[in-house]
Each structure stands twice: as structure tokens, then as C-alpha cells.
Amino acid sequence: GEDVEQSLFLSVREGDSSVINCTYTDSSSTYLYWYKQEPGAGLQLLTYIFSNMDMKQDQRLTVLLNKKDKHLSLRIADTQTGDSAIYFCAQPSGGYNKLIFGAGTRLAVHP
Amino acid sequence: GAVVSQHPSWVICKSGTSVKIECRSLDFQATTMFWYRQFPKQSLMLMATSNEGSKATYEQGVEKDKFLINHASLTLSTLTVTSAHPEDSSFYICSARGGTRSYEQYFGPGTRLTVT
């Protein structure tokens, strides 16, 4: 079945760039998503990329998609303490496009 | 982005009782809603997919009679945890998809259920 994998933890210094990586298995996915979850809250849709794109930039966020390697990454430029959260990579599956999530990457930003 | 609400945000109930959680899409019509469960420091586990006016589709291993889902309108889905037990304690999150950008899925803030 479909599977999405992420590294579990990333620690960066404030002002540096963060890169969160994800690998997926279903090459037929039309879109791939990044969600952010702060403690005790639901998930916030950060950005998504269509499968026919290699890169998408949205302010401080840059998404890179390598379809050959089935690898997705999220780069956060000038990381701030408010970026500390768990970041989930997700791909749709099935007729209703239910989302399959990775385990989530916990981003810790320190001074 | 679109807004999805959940009510209540947290609830404490006694073993054996039933609890209903509401999920509403506030500014769009949700053709499909999803219910997830999240354990501490873990990812989201999809429980079921519901479409307005039809029966929910449950994921393997999820008890249909235990977790009753009703998607009565294009803006409301409910999850009822029946005869709750302490092992049902968890964070339940709904999401909704629909409108002009149906490939976007928006999540509610979650409901923390504690069964004593």
C-alpha cells in the first residue's frame, strides 16, 4: 500500500533555513501536501505541489519535488521560533483522495 | 483558506457513556469529510471517510458500531463514540474537502476526548 516516510526530528538555529524531507511510494499522486501542526491544535495546510511541477515557492516556503526518486522537501527560509511545530507530508490515496500522512517531523527552533 | 470547526474542543466522559463530536465546514460545502484519530506524538490515523447523504467508509480495523459517523448535510458531519472506554481517549480530528478547490483538504482544530 501507500507509504509516506519522514525523519522525526530537526533542530535549527533561528534565522537559518530548515529543510524537511519526505519520501512517498505512490507515483500516481496528483498532489503532495505539507501540513503544520502546533501543540494541541489541528493541522494547517501550508502548501501543496502538483505532480507536474518540480518546485513551488510561497514566501518563505519552497517545495521541491523529485518524481524520479519520489522525494519531496519543504524548505523554510529564515526560520523563526514560531515555526516550531510538527510538519506532516501527505499524499492522497483512493477515490475520495483520503490523505496518507508521514509520521511527522518535529521542528525545534533555538536561539 | 477554508475554515472547519469542531465542537467540543475537549470533553471528559465516564466509561460506558456516548459522546458526539461535530465537524462543520463554515464557508464552503464539504462533499467529503474525514475523521482521524491521533495518539500522543504520533501521526494521524484515518478512521473513516464520509460523503453527504451516504454511509461512511471505514478503514480496516475501525469498528463501525463503535464509531458512528453521520454526514447529514454538506456542512456537518458527526462522530459518535458509543459506550466509550478509557482506550478510546484520544485526539480526534476531522477534515473536509469540497468547493471550487476540491483537492485542498482543511482540518478542524481537533477534539480531545478523555474517558474516565
Coordinates of C-alpha atoms in Angstrom, one line a residue:
Chain A
G1 CA 0.0 0.0 0.0
E2 CA 0.9 3.6 0.0
D3 CA 3.5 4.8 2.5
V4 CA 5.0 8.2 3.4
E5 CA 8.2 8.5 5.4
Q6 CA 9.8 11.4 7.2
S7 CA 12.6 12.0 9.5
L8 CA 11.3 12.5 13.0
F9 CA 13.2 15.4 14.4
L10 CA 15.0 18.5 13.1
S11 CA 16.7 21.2 15.2
V12 CA 17.8 24.5 13.7
R13 CA 19.0 27.9 14.8
E14 CA 16.8 30.9 14.5
G15 CA 17.4 32.6 11.2
D16 CA 18.8 29.6 9.5
S17 CA 17.0 27.6 6.8
S18 CA 15.2 24.4 7.7
V19 CA 14.8 21.5 5.2
I20 CA 12.3 18.8 6.0
N21 CA 12.4 15.7 3.8
C22 CA 9.8 13.2 2.8
T23 CA 9.6 10.1 0.6
Y24 CA 6.5 8.6 -0.8
T25 CA 5.5 5.5 -2.7
D26 CA 2.5 6.2 -4.9
S27 CA 3.9 7.8 -8.0
S28 CA 0.4 8.4 -9.4
S29 CA -0.4 11.1 -6.8
T30 CA -1.5 14.3 -8.5
Y31 CA -0.8 16.5 -5.5
L32 CA 1.5 16.3 -2.5
Y33 CA 0.9 18.3 0.7
W34 CA 2.6 19.8 3.6
Y35 CA 0.7 20.4 6.8
K36 CA 1.8 22.1 10.1
Q37 CA 0.5 21.1 13.5
E38 CA 1.2 23.2 16.6
P39 CA 0.7 21.7 20.0
G40 CA -2.9 20.8 20.8
A41 CA -4.2 22.1 17.5
G42 CA -5.4 20.7 14.3
L43 CA -3.5 20.7 11.0
Q44 CA -2.9 23.8 8.9
L45 CA -2.5 23.4 5.2
L46 CA 0.9 25.0 4.5
T47 CA 1.3 24.4 0.8
Y48 CA 1.0 21.7 -1.8
I49 CA 2.5 21.0 -5.2
F50 CA 1.1 19.5 -8.3
S51 CA 2.9 16.4 -9.6
N52 CA 3.7 18.2 -12.9
M53 CA 5.8 20.8 -11.0
D54 CA 9.4 20.5 -9.8
M55 CA 9.3 23.5 -7.5
K56 CA 6.9 25.8 -5.8
Q57 CA 7.8 28.9 -3.8
D58 CA 5.4 30.7 -1.5
Q59 CA 7.0 33.4 0.6
R60 CA 9.5 31.7 3.0
L61 CA 8.4 28.2 1.9
T62 CA 10.0 26.3 -1.0
V63 CA 8.7 22.9 -2.0
L64 CA 10.9 20.7 -4.2
L65 CA 9.6 17.6 -5.9
N66 CA 11.8 14.8 -7.4
K67 CA 9.4 12.5 -9.0
K68 CA 12.1 10.1 -10.1
D69 CA 13.2 9.5 -6.5
K70 CA 9.7 10.1 -5.1
H71 CA 11.2 12.7 -2.8
L72 CA 9.5 15.8 -1.5
S73 CA 11.1 18.5 0.6
L74 CA 10.0 21.6 2.4
R75 CA 12.5 24.4 2.9
I76 CA 11.7 27.2 5.4
A77 CA 13.9 30.2 4.9
D78 CA 14.8 32.4 7.9
T79 CA 13.3 30.0 10.4
Q80 CA 11.6 31.7 13.4
T81 CA 10.6 30.4 16.8
G82 CA 7.0 30.5 15.6
D83 CA 7.9 27.9 13.0
S84 CA 8.4 25.3 15.8
A85 CA 5.8 22.6 15.2
I86 CA 5.3 19.2 13.7
Y87 CA 5.3 19.1 9.9
F88 CA 3.5 16.4 8.0
C89 CA 4.0 15.3 4.5
A90 CA 0.9 13.7 2.9
Q91 CA -0.2 12.1 -0.3
P92 CA -3.8 11.4 -1.5
S93 CA -5.0 7.9 -2.0
G94 CA -8.1 6.2 -3.2
G95 CA -11.2 7.6 -4.9
Y96 CA -12.0 10.1 -2.3
N97 CA -8.4 11.3 -2.0
K98 CA -8.0 10.4 1.6
L99 CA -4.6 11.5 2.8
I100 CA -1.9 9.2 3.9
F101 CA 0.4 11.0 6.3
G102 CA 4.0 10.6 7.2
A103 CA 4.9 10.3 10.9
G104 CA 5.6 14.0 11.1
T105 CA 8.9 15.9 11.6
R106 CA 9.2 17.8 14.8
L107 CA 11.0 21.1 14.1
A108 CA 12.7 22.8 17.1
V109 CA 14.0 26.3 16.6
H110 CA 16.5 27.5 19.1
P111 CA 18.1 31.0 19.6
Chain B
G1 CA -8.2 29.2 3.3
A2 CA -11.4 27.5 4.2
V3 CA -12.5 27.1 7.8
V4 CA -13.5 23.9 9.6
S5 CA -14.7 23.9 13.2
Q6 CA -15.1 21.2 15.7
H7 CA -17.2 21.0 18.8
P8 CA -16.5 20.4 21.6
S9 CA -12.8 21.2 21.7
W10 CA -12.4 18.9 24.7
V11 CA -14.7 16.5 26.6
I12 CA -14.4 14.2 29.6
C13 CA -16.9 11.4 29.9
K14 CA -17.4 8.3 32.0
S15 CA -16.9 4.8 30.8
G16 CA -20.0 3.4 29.1
T17 CA -21.4 6.7 28.0
S18 CA -21.6 8.0 24.4
V19 CA -20.0 11.2 23.1
K20 CA -20.8 13.1 20.0
I21 CA -18.3 15.3 18.2
E22 CA -19.4 17.7 15.5
C23 CA -17.4 18.9 12.5
R24 CA -18.6 21.8 10.4
S25 CA -17.3 23.5 7.3
L26 CA -18.1 27.1 7.9
D27 CA -17.6 28.8 4.5
F28 CA -17.8 26.0 1.9
Q29 CA -19.8 22.9 1.1
A30 CA -17.9 19.8 2.1
T31 CA -18.7 17.0 -0.3
T32 CA -16.4 14.7 1.7
M33 CA -15.3 14.7 5.3
F34 CA -12.7 12.6 7.0
W35 CA -12.3 11.6 10.6
Y36 CA -8.8 10.9 12.1
R37 CA -7.5 9.8 15.4
Q38 CA -4.2 10.9 16.7
F39 CA -2.3 9.4 19.7
P40 CA 0.3 11.5 21.6
K41 CA 3.4 12.2 19.5
Q42 CA 2.1 10.1 16.6
S43 CA 0.8 10.7 13.2
L44 CA -2.9 10.8 12.2
M45 CA -4.7 7.6 11.6
L46 CA -7.7 7.8 9.2
M47 CA -10.8 6.3 10.7
A48 CA -13.4 6.8 8.1
T49 CA -14.5 8.8 5.0
S50 CA -17.9 10.2 4.8
N51 CA -19.9 11.7 1.9
E52 CA -23.0 13.7 2.4
G53 CA -26.1 11.5 2.3
S54 CA -24.3 8.2 2.1
K55 CA -22.9 5.7 4.6
A56 CA -19.4 6.2 5.8
T57 CA -16.5 4.1 4.6
Y58 CA -14.5 2.8 7.5
E59 CA -10.8 1.9 7.4
Q60 CA -9.8 -1.6 8.2
G61 CA -9.8 -2.2 12.0
V62 CA -12.1 0.6 12.9
E63 CA -15.4 -0.6 14.5
K64 CA -18.4 0.7 12.7
D65 CA -20.7 0.2 15.6
K66 CA -18.3 1.8 18.0
F67 CA -17.7 4.9 16.0
L68 CA -20.9 6.1 14.3
I69 CA -20.5 8.7 11.6
N70 CA -23.3 10.7 10.1
H71 CA -22.8 13.2 7.3
A72 CA -26.3 14.7 7.2
S73 CA -25.6 17.8 5.3
L74 CA -22.9 19.4 3.1
T75 CA -21.6 21.4 6.1
L76 CA -21.9 19.0 9.0
S77 CA -20.6 15.6 10.0
T78 CA -20.8 14.0 13.4
L79 CA -18.7 11.2 15.1
T80 CA -20.3 9.4 18.0
V81 CA -18.1 7.3 20.2
T82 CA -20.5 4.8 21.7
S83 CA -20.0 3.1 25.0
A84 CA -16.7 4.8 25.5
H85 CA -13.8 3.2 27.3
P86 CA -10.5 4.6 28.5
E87 CA -8.7 3.2 25.5
D88 CA -10.9 5.5 23.3
S89 CA -9.3 8.5 24.9
S90 CA -7.5 10.3 22.1
F91 CA -7.4 13.4 19.9
Y92 CA -10.0 13.3 17.2
I93 CA -9.6 15.5 14.1
C94 CA -11.9 16.0 11.2
S95 CA -11.2 17.4 7.8
A96 CA -13.3 18.5 4.9
R97 CA -12.8 18.7 1.2
G98 CA -15.1 20.4 -1.4
G99 CA -15.8 23.7 -3.0
T100 CA -14.0 25.0 -6.0
R101 CA -10.6 23.6 -5.0
S102 CA -11.6 20.2 -4.0
Y103 CA -8.0 19.0 -3.9
E104 CA -7.4 21.1 -0.8
Q105 CA -8.3 19.4 2.5
Y106 CA -8.9 21.5 5.5
F107 CA -8.7 20.3 9.1
G108 CA -10.6 21.2 12.2
P109 CA -8.9 22.2 15.4
G110 CA -9.5 18.7 17.0
T111 CA -11.4 17.4 19.9
R112 CA -9.6 15.9 22.9
L113 CA -11.6 13.0 24.4
T114 CA -10.8 11.7 27.9
V115 CA -12.7 8.7 29.1
T116 CA -12.5 8.1 32.9

